[in-house]
């Protein structure tokens, strides 16, 4: 009797609610770029969360199966076959926008810092750069900076190598080598050059973090659910995909500047990105923090805006010294539109993130910065910013990379 009375009321109420949601207008994107939560957000979130969680489970089971069937090492004492294959050079083939890039970024509170990137592109083109800081010396820049576009000669082709600068793998997921022999510019007097010989070894401290398989399903689903879905959207998502993984370690060795030796021993992240498509014109901007704390913890936290597919993507992971765990960032309140949207970059700011069931409050204070460009036409502009940080009372150092789309600025200069 009760349900006979109630059900006739529920049905029309449900229909009214359904059509109200269906006809609810979309909230406009912030600054015309950053999508907000809109109708069907929770349905899309749950759907995507289930898919991403299932995909992560399948990958985990495949890794276990490879070990159990003897096709791979256990991934502890010896490198897992799947991880070893990641370290191979990527075959660029005939894809016009293909990329195979390696990168190192490290610093400490004493003022030592090294940033180096070499990105192989088709037709023997590379985007390459080197920043070097040693205590008591001015910042040194590789000769082509602020530009990075260069062309390899025959003996450099197929390697992460250009004009005396080279990054080479010795042991997959364990050891890499960074070497350089040549001139570098002095930041405060670019007409002046110094002779630099550099031989540094990067060694792993933590296991790697693969963004393809280890990102938080909750965080990823949350960001995907904000976007407008269509068949074309998912085709673009597939087209723009590239493999990217990172690993925290230490960079150690000797730098000789005009005959004077300097010992380098700094915490350092290294990464490897590859895939058939990367066009910097499709990126609006990103901010990425590489943080090294005094207690041995390391972390990478940031946000990426690639409007065609993800107007806000939270990325990052925490490397916890106490148990050597590498944990995905599950939430971060750093919003790009609140920080430097028009290239007025903050000198001090803060944000919070969650990882491993714990909340971390981050405070950042900028000490120094330098800019450079990537691409033949300077399609992307970068700010490398060396910072002092404090997280939950623990102090540390950081290098924060701010990237901006530079296409309009480049076009404006050409038309003037």
mmCIF file of C-alpha atoms in Angstrom:
data_model
loop_
_atom_site.group_PDB
_atom_site.id
_atom_site.type_symbol
_atom_site.label_atom_id
_atom_site.label_comp_id
_atom_site.label_asym_id
_atom_site.label_seq_id
_atom_site.Cartn_x
_atom_site.Cartn_y
_atom_site.Cartn_z
ATOM 1 C CA UNK A 1 0.000 0.000 0.000
ATOM 2 C CA UNK A 2 2.830 2.370 0.969
ATOM 3 C CA UNK A 3 4.727 1.816 -2.292
ATOM 4 C CA UNK A 4 1.548 2.155 -4.308
ATOM 5 C CA UNK A 5 1.263 5.697 -2.957
ATOM 6 C CA UNK A 6 4.948 6.654 -3.158
ATOM 7 C CA UNK A 7 5.953 5.302 -6.584
ATOM 8 C CA UNK A 8 3.602 7.549 -8.575
ATOM 9 C CA UNK A 9 5.301 10.517 -6.884
ATOM 10 C CA UNK A 10 8.877 9.286 -7.459
ATOM 11 C CA UNK A 11 8.484 8.744 -11.189
ATOM 12 C CA UNK A 12 7.481 12.301 -12.151
ATOM 13 C CA UNK A 13 9.949 13.750 -9.649
ATOM 14 C CA UNK A 14 12.706 11.652 -11.203
ATOM 15 C CA UNK A 15 11.737 12.763 -14.701
ATOM 16 C CA UNK A 16 11.755 16.406 -13.650
ATOM 17 C CA UNK A 17 15.217 15.987 -12.093
ATOM 18 C CA UNK A 18 16.542 14.166 -15.178
ATOM 19 C CA UNK A 19 15.388 16.839 -17.625
ATOM 20 C CA UNK A 20 16.579 19.587 -15.298
ATOM 21 C CA UNK A 21 20.096 18.094 -15.360
ATOM 22 C CA UNK A 22 19.866 17.454 -19.103
ATOM 23 C CA UNK A 23 18.971 21.076 -19.831
ATOM 24 C CA UNK A 24 21.370 22.585 -17.333
ATOM 25 C CA UNK A 25 23.719 24.999 -19.168
ATOM 26 C CA UNK A 26 27.439 24.333 -19.223
ATOM 27 C CA UNK A 27 29.601 26.441 -16.963
ATOM 28 C CA UNK A 28 32.000 28.374 -19.194
ATOM 29 C CA UNK A 29 35.687 27.482 -19.160
ATOM 30 C CA UNK A 30 37.760 29.710 -16.865
ATOM 31 C CA UNK A 31 39.679 32.229 -19.022
ATOM 32 C CA UNK A 32 38.153 30.375 -21.954
ATOM 33 C CA UNK A 33 40.631 27.537 -21.334
ATOM 34 C CA UNK A 34 40.131 25.607 -18.086
ATOM 35 C CA UNK A 35 37.040 23.390 -18.048
ATOM 36 C CA UNK A 36 34.911 23.187 -14.891
ATOM 37 C CA UNK A 37 32.754 20.440 -13.413
ATOM 38 C CA UNK A 38 29.517 20.292 -15.360
ATOM 39 C CA UNK A 39 26.444 18.094 -15.706
ATOM 40 C CA UNK A 40 27.162 14.373 -15.817
ATOM 41 C CA UNK A 41 30.524 14.977 -14.090
ATOM 42 C CA UNK A 42 29.943 12.244 -11.516
ATOM 43 C CA UNK A 43 28.686 9.735 -14.081
ATOM 44 C CA UNK A 44 31.755 10.365 -16.238
ATOM 45 C CA UNK A 45 34.017 10.248 -13.182
ATOM 46 C CA UNK A 46 32.734 6.868 -11.987
ATOM 47 C CA UNK A 47 32.878 5.424 -15.505
ATOM 48 C CA UNK A 48 36.454 6.576 -16.082
ATOM 49 C CA UNK A 49 37.588 5.592 -12.581
ATOM 50 C CA UNK A 50 36.422 2.014 -13.140
ATOM 51 C CA UNK A 51 38.142 1.798 -16.535
ATOM 52 C CA UNK A 52 41.443 3.233 -15.265
ATOM 53 C CA UNK A 53 41.421 1.023 -12.155
ATOM 54 C CA UNK A 54 40.763 -2.064 -14.275
ATOM 55 C CA UNK A 55 43.538 -1.083 -16.688
ATOM 56 C CA UNK A 56 45.951 -0.651 -13.768
ATOM 57 C CA UNK A 57 44.983 -4.061 -12.378
ATOM 58 C CA UNK A 58 45.530 -5.761 -15.749
ATOM 59 C CA UNK A 59 49.000 -4.233 -16.048
ATOM 60 C CA UNK A 60 49.875 -5.398 -12.531
ATOM 61 C CA UNK A 61 48.737 -8.951 -13.311
ATOM 62 C CA UNK A 62 50.730 -8.985 -16.556
ATOM 63 C CA UNK A 63 53.883 -8.030 -14.675
ATOM 64 C CA UNK A 64 53.315 -10.816 -12.148
ATOM 65 C CA UNK A 65 52.563 -13.330 -14.909
ATOM 66 C CA UNK A 66 55.769 -12.412 -16.761
ATOM 67 C CA UNK A 67 57.765 -13.164 -13.594
ATOM 68 C CA UNK A 68 55.897 -16.387 -12.774
ATOM 69 C CA UNK A 69 56.347 -17.769 -16.309
ATOM 70 C CA UNK A 70 60.054 -16.936 -16.356
ATOM 71 C CA UNK A 71 59.762 -14.305 -19.078
ATOM 72 C CA UNK A 72 61.065 -11.554 -16.805
ATOM 73 C CA UNK A 73 63.175 -10.932 -13.719
ATOM 74 C CA UNK A 74 61.364 -10.077 -10.499
ATOM 75 C CA UNK A 75 61.950 -6.334 -10.797
ATOM 76 C CA UNK A 76 63.646 -6.142 -7.394
ATOM 77 C CA UNK A 77 67.181 -7.562 -7.605
ATOM 78 C CA UNK A 78 67.055 -7.512 -11.400
ATOM 79 C CA UNK A 79 65.207 -5.228 -13.794
ATOM 80 C CA UNK A 80 61.746 -6.290 -14.920
ATOM 81 C CA UNK A 81 61.671 -6.942 -18.669
ATOM 82 C CA UNK A 82 58.872 -4.398 -19.142
ATOM 83 C CA UNK A 83 60.948 -1.689 -17.436
ATOM 84 C CA UNK A 84 64.114 -2.598 -19.319
ATOM 85 C CA UNK A 85 62.317 -2.103 -22.632
ATOM 86 C CA UNK A 86 61.277 1.412 -21.573
ATOM 87 C CA UNK A 87 64.936 2.444 -21.510
ATOM 88 C CA UNK A 88 65.453 1.641 -25.204
ATOM 89 C CA UNK A 89 65.755 4.470 -27.710
ATOM 90 C CA UNK A 90 62.486 5.166 -29.492
ATOM 91 C CA UNK A 91 62.384 4.628 -33.240
ATOM 92 C CA UNK A 92 61.214 7.973 -34.653
ATOM 93 C CA UNK A 93 60.185 6.466 -37.999
ATOM 94 C CA UNK A 94 58.459 8.866 -40.406
ATOM 95 C CA UNK A 95 56.239 10.600 -37.845
ATOM 96 C CA UNK A 96 56.793 14.327 -38.361
ATOM 97 C CA UNK A 97 56.176 15.143 -34.680
ATOM 98 C CA UNK A 98 57.788 12.074 -33.074
ATOM 99 C CA UNK A 99 59.964 12.548 -30.006
ATOM 100 C CA UNK A 100 62.508 10.644 -27.928
ATOM 101 C CA UNK A 101 63.722 12.817 -25.052
ATOM 102 C CA UNK A 102 65.854 12.373 -21.940
ATOM 103 C CA UNK A 103 66.161 14.917 -19.150
ATOM 104 C CA UNK A 104 68.046 15.478 -15.875
ATOM 105 C CA UNK A 105 67.235 18.076 -13.211
ATOM 106 C CA UNK A 106 68.882 18.334 -9.798
ATOM 107 C CA UNK A 107 69.820 20.913 -7.177
ATOM 108 C CA UNK A 108 70.756 21.307 -3.515
ATOM 109 C CA UNK A 109 70.613 23.973 -0.809
ATOM 110 C CA UNK A 110 74.317 24.827 -1.295
ATOM 111 C CA UNK A 111 73.490 26.267 -4.715
ATOM 112 C CA UNK A 112 74.702 23.468 -6.988
ATOM 113 C CA UNK A 113 72.333 22.737 -9.873
ATOM 114 C CA UNK A 114 72.315 20.867 -13.180
ATOM 115 C CA UNK A 115 69.556 20.847 -15.783
ATOM 116 C CA UNK A 116 70.084 19.065 -19.075
ATOM 117 C CA UNK A 117 67.705 17.928 -21.772
ATOM 118 C CA UNK A 118 68.195 16.308 -25.173
ATOM 119 C CA UNK A 119 65.110 15.631 -27.290
ATOM 120 C CA UNK A 120 65.625 13.687 -30.517
ATOM 121 C CA UNK A 121 63.231 14.705 -33.289
ATOM 122 C CA UNK A 122 62.871 13.523 -36.926
ATOM 123 C CA UNK A 123 65.434 14.489 -39.587
ATOM 124 C CA UNK A 124 68.266 14.475 -37.025
ATOM 125 C CA UNK A 125 66.995 17.558 -35.226
ATOM 126 C CA UNK A 126 67.388 17.891 -31.461
ATOM 127 C CA UNK A 127 66.238 20.345 -28.829
ATOM 128 C CA UNK A 128 69.123 20.409 -26.345
ATOM 129 C CA UNK A 129 70.294 22.565 -23.455
ATOM 130 C CA UNK A 130 72.502 22.574 -20.362
ATOM 131 C CA UNK A 131 72.322 24.798 -17.278
ATOM 132 C CA UNK A 132 75.116 24.514 -14.714
ATOM 133 C CA UNK A 133 75.477 26.149 -11.300
ATOM 134 C CA UNK A 134 78.237 25.439 -8.804
ATOM 135 C CA UNK A 135 78.574 27.086 -5.425
ATOM 136 C CA UNK A 136 80.294 30.461 -5.650
ATOM 137 C CA UNK A 137 80.080 30.644 -9.456
ATOM 138 C CA UNK A 138 77.647 32.353 -11.819
ATOM 139 C CA UNK A 139 75.052 30.371 -13.746
ATOM 140 C CA UNK A 140 76.522 28.850 -16.923
ATOM 141 C CA UNK A 141 74.525 28.299 -20.114
ATOM 142 C CA UNK A 142 75.155 26.087 -23.130
ATOM 143 C CA UNK A 143 76.190 28.246 -26.136
ATOM 144 C CA UNK A 144 72.884 28.163 -28.063
ATOM 145 C CA UNK A 145 70.685 29.243 -25.143
ATOM 146 C CA UNK A 146 68.108 30.749 -24.949
ATOM 147 C CA UNK A 147 67.445 28.687 -28.105
ATOM 148 C CA UNK A 148 67.637 24.892 -28.110
ATOM 149 C CA UNK A 149 66.966 23.911 -31.756
ATOM 150 C CA UNK A 150 70.030 22.197 -33.284
ATOM 151 C CA UNK A 151 70.890 19.724 -36.038
ATOM 152 C CA UNK A 152 73.064 16.669 -35.505
ATOM 153 C CA UNK A 153 76.021 15.674 -37.643
ATOM 154 C CA UNK A 154 76.359 12.108 -38.900
ATOM 155 C CA UNK A 155 78.289 10.670 -35.918
ATOM 156 C CA UNK A 156 75.687 12.064 -33.493
ATOM 157 C CA UNK A 157 72.631 10.614 -35.223
ATOM 158 C CA UNK A 158 70.676 8.036 -33.230
ATOM 159 C CA UNK A 159 72.221 9.115 -29.927
ATOM 160 C CA UNK A 160 71.350 11.621 -27.208
ATOM 161 C CA UNK A 161 74.365 13.612 -28.331
ATOM 162 C CA UNK A 162 75.021 17.080 -29.731
ATOM 163 C CA UNK A 163 78.142 19.290 -29.883
ATOM 164 C CA UNK A 164 80.033 17.679 -27.017
ATOM 165 C CA UNK A 165 76.950 17.111 -24.834
ATOM 166 C CA UNK A 166 75.761 13.540 -24.285
ATOM 167 C CA UNK A 167 73.419 11.567 -22.050
ATOM 168 C CA UNK A 168 73.937 7.802 -22.206
ATOM 169 C CA UNK A 169 72.436 4.800 -20.431
ATOM 170 C CA UNK A 170 74.814 2.364 -18.698
ATOM 171 C CA UNK A 171 72.453 0.088 -16.759
ATOM 172 C CA UNK A 172 68.681 0.287 -17.406
ATOM 173 C CA UNK A 173 66.794 1.870 -14.485
ATOM 174 C CA UNK A 174 70.049 2.023 -12.514
ATOM 175 C CA UNK A 175 72.738 4.272 -14.029
ATOM 176 C CA UNK A 176 73.046 7.011 -16.657
ATOM 177 C CA UNK A 177 76.017 9.163 -17.647
ATOM 178 C CA UNK A 178 76.046 12.901 -18.441
ATOM 179 C CA UNK A 179 79.139 14.305 -20.165
ATOM 180 C CA UNK A 180 80.051 17.608 -21.760
ATOM 181 C CA UNK A 181 83.227 19.081 -23.187
ATOM 182 C CA UNK A 182 83.018 22.565 -24.630
ATOM 183 C CA UNK A 183 82.337 26.216 -24.002
ATOM 184 C CA UNK A 184 79.557 27.664 -21.866
ATOM 185 C CA UNK A 185 78.288 31.232 -21.545
ATOM 186 C CA UNK A 186 78.295 33.170 -18.292
ATOM 187 C CA UNK A 187 74.751 34.320 -17.522
ATOM 188 C CA UNK A 188 75.671 37.846 -16.381
ATOM 189 C CA UNK A 189 78.134 38.396 -19.244
ATOM 190 C CA UNK A 190 77.029 36.409 -22.292
ATOM 191 C CA UNK A 191 79.985 37.687 -24.328
ATOM 192 C CA UNK A 192 82.244 35.795 -21.939
ATOM 193 C CA UNK A 193 82.747 32.035 -22.265
ATOM 194 C CA UNK A 194 84.445 29.485 -20.054
ATOM 195 C CA UNK A 195 85.825 26.047 -20.877
ATOM 196 C CA UNK A 196 83.812 23.300 -19.194
ATOM 197 C CA UNK A 197 84.509 19.589 -18.838
ATOM 198 C CA UNK A 198 81.755 17.690 -17.119
ATOM 199 C CA UNK A 199 81.518 14.018 -16.192
ATOM 200 C CA UNK A 200 78.583 13.105 -13.968
ATOM 201 C CA UNK A 201 76.964 9.784 -13.116
ATOM 202 C CA UNK A 202 73.286 9.531 -12.272
ATOM 203 C CA UNK A 203 72.391 6.618 -9.971
ATOM 204 C CA UNK A 204 68.892 5.501 -8.999
ATOM 205 C CA UNK A 205 67.725 5.907 -5.399
ATOM 206 C CA UNK A 206 64.039 5.071 -5.905
ATOM 207 C CA UNK A 207 62.161 2.919 -8.401
ATOM 208 C CA UNK A 208 60.748 4.695 -11.433
ATOM 209 C CA UNK A 209 57.254 6.148 -11.795
ATOM 210 C CA UNK A 210 55.505 5.404 -15.088
ATOM 211 C CA UNK A 211 52.719 7.837 -15.913
ATOM 212 C CA UNK A 212 51.138 5.262 -18.237
ATOM 213 C CA UNK A 213 50.464 2.749 -15.477
ATOM 214 C CA UNK A 214 50.969 4.319 -12.040
ATOM 215 C CA UNK A 215 48.918 7.524 -11.993
ATOM 216 C CA UNK A 216 46.107 7.703 -9.455
ATOM 217 C CA UNK A 217 42.861 6.534 -11.142
ATOM 218 C CA UNK A 218 40.928 8.957 -8.914
ATOM 219 C CA UNK A 219 42.991 11.961 -9.951
ATOM 220 C CA UNK A 220 43.020 11.067 -13.639
ATOM 221 C CA UNK A 221 39.284 10.308 -13.720
ATOM 222 C CA UNK A 222 38.544 13.617 -11.984
ATOM 223 C CA UNK A 223 40.404 15.577 -14.654
ATOM 224 C CA UNK A 224 39.003 13.619 -17.600
ATOM 225 C CA UNK A 225 35.423 13.995 -16.325
ATOM 226 C CA UNK A 226 35.637 17.788 -16.617
ATOM 227 C CA UNK A 227 36.205 17.662 -20.376
ATOM 228 C CA UNK A 228 33.567 17.533 -23.112
ATOM 229 C CA UNK A 229 33.527 14.005 -24.478
ATOM 230 C CA UNK A 230 32.950 12.950 -28.064
ATOM 231 C CA UNK A 231 34.310 10.393 -30.499
ATOM 232 C CA UNK A 232 36.688 13.046 -31.833
ATOM 233 C CA UNK A 233 37.838 13.852 -28.303
ATOM 234 C CA UNK A 234 38.963 10.298 -27.619
ATOM 235 C CA UNK A 235 40.685 10.099 -31.006
ATOM 236 C CA UNK A 236 42.703 13.184 -30.059
ATOM 237 C CA UNK A 237 43.447 11.713 -26.645
ATOM 238 C CA UNK A 238 44.912 8.655 -28.330
ATOM 239 C CA UNK A 239 46.850 10.738 -30.869
ATOM 240 C CA UNK A 240 48.428 12.974 -28.212
ATOM 241 C CA UNK A 241 49.460 10.096 -25.959
ATOM 242 C CA UNK A 242 53.136 9.573 -25.247
ATOM 243 C CA UNK A 243 55.006 7.397 -22.774
ATOM 244 C CA UNK A 244 56.637 9.310 -19.927
ATOM 245 C CA UNK A 245 58.371 7.991 -16.835
ATOM 246 C CA UNK A 246 60.614 9.508 -14.186
ATOM 247 C CA UNK A 247 63.026 8.299 -11.535
ATOM 248 C CA UNK A 248 64.580 10.000 -8.528
ATOM 249 C CA UNK A 249 68.280 9.478 -7.856
ATOM 250 C CA UNK A 250 71.590 11.249 -7.287
ATOM 251 C CA UNK A 251 73.962 12.976 -9.710
ATOM 252 C CA UNK A 252 77.622 12.798 -8.741
ATOM 253 C CA UNK A 253 80.955 13.583 -10.351
ATOM 254 C CA UNK A 254 83.348 16.356 -11.274
ATOM 255 C CA UNK A 255 82.920 19.598 -13.184
ATOM 256 C CA UNK A 256 86.023 21.432 -14.400
ATOM 257 C CA UNK A 257 85.559 25.135 -15.190
ATOM 258 C CA UNK A 258 88.585 26.852 -16.748
ATOM 259 C CA UNK A 259 90.858 24.261 -15.146
ATOM 260 C CA UNK A 260 89.287 24.455 -11.678
ATOM 261 C CA UNK A 261 87.635 21.269 -10.384
ATOM 262 C CA UNK A 262 84.298 21.280 -8.575
ATOM 263 C CA UNK A 263 82.715 18.220 -6.957
ATOM 264 C CA UNK A 264 79.002 17.736 -7.645
ATOM 265 C CA UNK A 265 76.738 15.536 -5.518
ATOM 266 C CA UNK A 266 73.075 16.477 -5.755
ATOM 267 C CA UNK A 267 69.662 14.772 -5.670
ATOM 268 C CA UNK A 268 68.391 14.591 -9.223
ATOM 269 C CA UNK A 269 65.399 13.410 -11.216
ATOM 270 C CA UNK A 270 65.749 11.945 -14.678
ATOM 271 C CA UNK A 271 63.002 11.238 -17.165
ATOM 272 C CA UNK A 272 62.424 9.671 -20.552
ATOM 273 C CA UNK A 273 59.572 10.639 -22.901
ATOM 274 C CA UNK A 274 58.786 9.107 -26.261
ATOM 275 C CA UNK A 275 55.974 8.730 -28.731
ATOM 276 C CA UNK A 276 54.799 9.446 -32.288
ATOM 277 C CA UNK A 277 53.455 12.922 -31.527
ATOM 278 C CA UNK A 278 54.486 15.945 -29.499
ATOM 279 C CA UNK A 279 53.644 19.398 -30.791
ATOM 280 C CA UNK A 280 54.424 22.190 -28.341
ATOM 281 C CA UNK A 281 51.815 24.342 -30.087
ATOM 282 C CA UNK A 282 49.104 22.158 -28.503
ATOM 283 C CA UNK A 283 50.239 23.003 -24.957
ATOM 284 C CA UNK A 284 48.781 26.083 -23.299
ATOM 285 C CA UNK A 285 51.082 25.863 -20.275
ATOM 286 C CA UNK A 286 52.296 23.737 -17.390
ATOM 287 C CA UNK A 287 53.994 24.089 -14.011
ATOM 288 C CA UNK A 288 56.061 21.201 -12.630
ATOM 289 C CA UNK A 289 57.848 21.116 -9.262
ATOM 290 C CA UNK A 290 60.867 18.854 -8.664
ATOM 291 C CA UNK A 291 61.402 18.903 -4.888
ATOM 292 C CA UNK A 292 64.228 17.433 -2.803
ATOM 293 C CA UNK A 293 63.795 17.539 0.994
ATOM 294 C CA UNK A 294 66.441 17.378 3.725
ATOM 295 C CA UNK A 295 64.892 14.168 5.146
ATOM 296 C CA UNK A 296 65.558 12.312 1.865
ATOM 297 C CA UNK A 297 62.017 12.496 0.501
ATOM 298 C CA UNK A 298 61.692 13.562 -3.143
ATOM 299 C CA UNK A 299 58.625 14.478 -5.121
ATOM 300 C CA UNK A 300 57.336 15.829 -8.393
ATOM 301 C CA UNK A 301 54.034 17.719 -8.459
ATOM 302 C CA UNK A 302 52.450 19.804 -11.164
ATOM 303 C CA UNK A 303 49.627 20.686 -13.507
ATOM 304 C CA UNK A 304 49.469 20.523 -17.296
ATOM 305 C CA UNK A 305 47.066 22.317 -19.635
ATOM 306 C CA UNK A 306 46.693 20.900 -23.138
ATOM 307 C CA UNK A 307 43.256 22.357 -23.984
ATOM 308 C CA UNK A 308 42.342 20.025 -26.846
ATOM 309 C CA UNK A 309 42.381 16.997 -24.535
ATOM 310 C CA UNK A 310 42.981 17.990 -20.893
ATOM 311 C CA UNK A 311 42.608 21.584 -19.778
ATOM 312 C CA UNK A 312 43.830 20.617 -16.309
ATOM 313 C CA UNK A 313 45.817 17.471 -15.584
ATOM 314 C CA UNK A 314 47.268 16.913 -12.125
ATOM 315 C CA UNK A 315 50.539 14.997 -12.310
ATOM 316 C CA UNK A 316 53.023 13.859 -9.714
ATOM 317 C CA UNK A 317 54.327 11.325 -7.236
ATOM 318 C CA UNK A 318 56.020 11.128 -3.834
ATOM 319 C CA UNK A 319 59.217 9.159 -3.136
ATOM 320 C CA UNK A 320 59.233 8.366 0.589
ATOM 321 C CA UNK A 321 62.645 7.709 2.086
ATOM 322 C CA UNK A 322 61.349 5.872 5.183
ATOM 323 C CA UNK A 323 60.095 2.841 3.239
ATOM 324 C CA UNK A 324 61.420 3.522 -0.301
ATOM 325 C CA UNK A 325 57.870 3.681 -1.633
ATOM 326 C CA UNK A 326 56.869 5.646 -4.734
ATOM 327 C CA UNK A 327 53.280 6.875 -4.433
ATOM 328 C CA UNK A 328 51.037 8.709 -6.919
ATOM 329 C CA UNK A 329 49.643 12.132 -6.086
ATOM 330 C CA UNK A 330 45.911 11.642 -5.570
ATOM 331 C CA UNK A 331 44.886 15.275 -5.209
ATOM 332 C CA UNK A 332 46.489 18.709 -5.560
ATOM 333 C CA UNK A 333 44.843 22.115 -5.149
ATOM 334 C CA UNK A 334 47.382 23.920 -7.366
ATOM 335 C CA UNK A 335 45.262 25.565 -10.072
ATOM 336 C CA UNK A 336 47.047 26.969 -13.114
ATOM 337 C CA UNK A 337 44.575 29.813 -13.591
ATOM 338 C CA UNK A 338 45.427 31.068 -10.074
ATOM 339 C CA UNK A 339 49.184 31.202 -10.689
ATOM 340 C CA UNK A 340 50.853 33.228 -13.432
ATOM 341 C CA UNK A 341 48.268 32.837 -16.178
ATOM 342 C CA UNK A 342 49.547 35.951 -17.960
ATOM 343 C CA UNK A 343 53.242 35.268 -17.305
ATOM 344 C CA UNK A 344 53.355 37.355 -14.136
ATOM 345 C CA UNK A 345 54.975 34.597 -12.113
ATOM 346 C CA UNK A 346 54.655 34.579 -8.312
ATOM 347 C CA UNK A 347 57.812 34.838 -6.211
ATOM 348 C CA UNK A 348 56.279 32.955 -3.286
ATOM 349 C CA UNK A 349 53.176 30.776 -3.114
ATOM 350 C CA UNK A 350 51.812 27.585 -1.607
ATOM 351 C CA UNK A 351 49.554 24.624 -2.262
ATOM 352 C CA UNK A 352 48.547 21.264 -0.776
ATOM 353 C CA UNK A 353 48.617 17.759 -2.188
ATOM 354 C CA UNK A 354 47.698 14.273 -1.024
ATOM 355 C CA UNK A 355 49.699 11.067 -1.473
ATOM 356 C CA UNK A 356 49.762 7.819 0.463
ATOM 357 C CA UNK A 357 46.798 8.882 2.589
ATOM 358 C CA UNK A 358 48.593 11.962 3.928
ATOM 359 C CA UNK A 359 48.219 15.675 3.191
ATOM 360 C CA UNK A 360 51.306 17.779 2.474
ATOM 361 C CA UNK A 361 51.373 21.584 2.678
ATOM 362 C CA UNK A 362 53.967 23.077 0.321
ATOM 363 C CA UNK A 363 55.501 26.526 0.647
ATOM 364 C CA UNK A 364 57.659 27.801 -2.240
ATOM 365 C CA UNK A 365 59.981 30.806 -2.360
ATOM 366 C CA UNK A 366 61.806 31.605 -5.614
ATOM 367 C CA UNK A 367 65.548 32.352 -5.378
ATOM 368 C CA UNK A 368 66.618 32.539 -9.040
ATOM 369 C CA UNK A 369 65.309 31.917 -12.548
ATOM 370 C CA UNK A 370 66.305 31.733 -16.200
ATOM 371 C CA UNK A 371 64.323 31.440 -19.443
ATOM 372 C CA UNK A 372 64.757 29.532 -22.693
ATOM 373 C CA UNK A 373 62.778 28.381 -25.726
ATOM 374 C CA UNK A 374 62.063 25.086 -27.448
ATOM 375 C CA UNK A 375 61.345 24.685 -31.146
ATOM 376 C CA UNK A 376 62.731 26.161 -34.334
ATOM 377 C CA UNK A 377 60.162 28.959 -34.133
ATOM 378 C CA UNK A 378 60.321 29.233 -30.331
ATOM 379 C CA UNK A 379 56.889 27.622 -29.969
ATOM 380 C CA UNK A 380 57.335 27.092 -26.223
ATOM 381 C CA UNK A 381 58.821 29.368 -23.581
ATOM 382 C CA UNK A 382 60.233 27.956 -20.340
ATOM 383 C CA UNK A 383 61.162 29.442 -16.991
ATOM 384 C CA UNK A 384 63.532 27.362 -14.871
ATOM 385 C CA UNK A 385 63.115 28.591 -11.281
ATOM 386 C CA UNK A 386 65.364 27.488 -8.423
ATOM 387 C CA UNK A 387 63.507 27.672 -5.119
ATOM 388 C CA UNK A 388 63.616 27.102 -1.381
ATOM 389 C CA UNK A 389 60.730 24.974 -0.119
ATOM 390 C CA UNK A 390 59.192 23.824 3.130
ATOM 391 C CA UNK A 391 56.756 20.914 3.357
ATOM 392 C CA UNK A 392 55.075 20.043 6.656
ATOM 393 C CA UNK A 393 57.956 21.712 8.490
ATOM 394 C CA UNK A 394 60.730 19.967 6.503
ATOM 395 C CA UNK A 395 62.955 22.235 4.403
ATOM 396 C CA UNK A 396 64.411 21.500 1.009
ATOM 397 C CA UNK A 397 65.318 22.706 -2.466
ATOM 398 C CA UNK A 398 63.388 22.649 -5.706
ATOM 399 C CA UNK A 399 63.565 23.461 -9.366
ATOM 400 C CA UNK A 400 60.200 24.466 -10.787
ATOM 401 C CA UNK A 401 59.614 24.496 -14.524
ATOM 402 C CA UNK A 402 56.985 26.894 -15.898
ATOM 403 C CA UNK A 403 56.082 26.427 -19.568
ATOM 404 C CA UNK A 404 53.996 28.766 -21.728
ATOM 405 C CA UNK A 405 52.712 28.587 -25.280
ATOM 406 C CA UNK A 406 54.763 31.124 -27.225
ATOM 407 C CA UNK A 407 53.167 30.897 -30.679
ATOM 408 C CA UNK A 408 51.343 34.242 -30.519
ATOM 409 C CA UNK A 409 54.415 36.058 -29.204
ATOM 410 C CA UNK A 410 56.534 34.596 -32.010
ATOM 411 C CA UNK A 411 53.977 35.545 -34.685
ATOM 412 C CA UNK A 412 53.749 39.077 -33.292
ATOM 413 C CA UNK A 413 57.530 39.539 -33.524
ATOM 414 C CA UNK A 414 57.529 38.333 -37.145
ATOM 415 C CA UNK A 415 54.799 40.822 -38.091
ATOM 416 C CA UNK A 416 56.501 43.815 -36.485
#
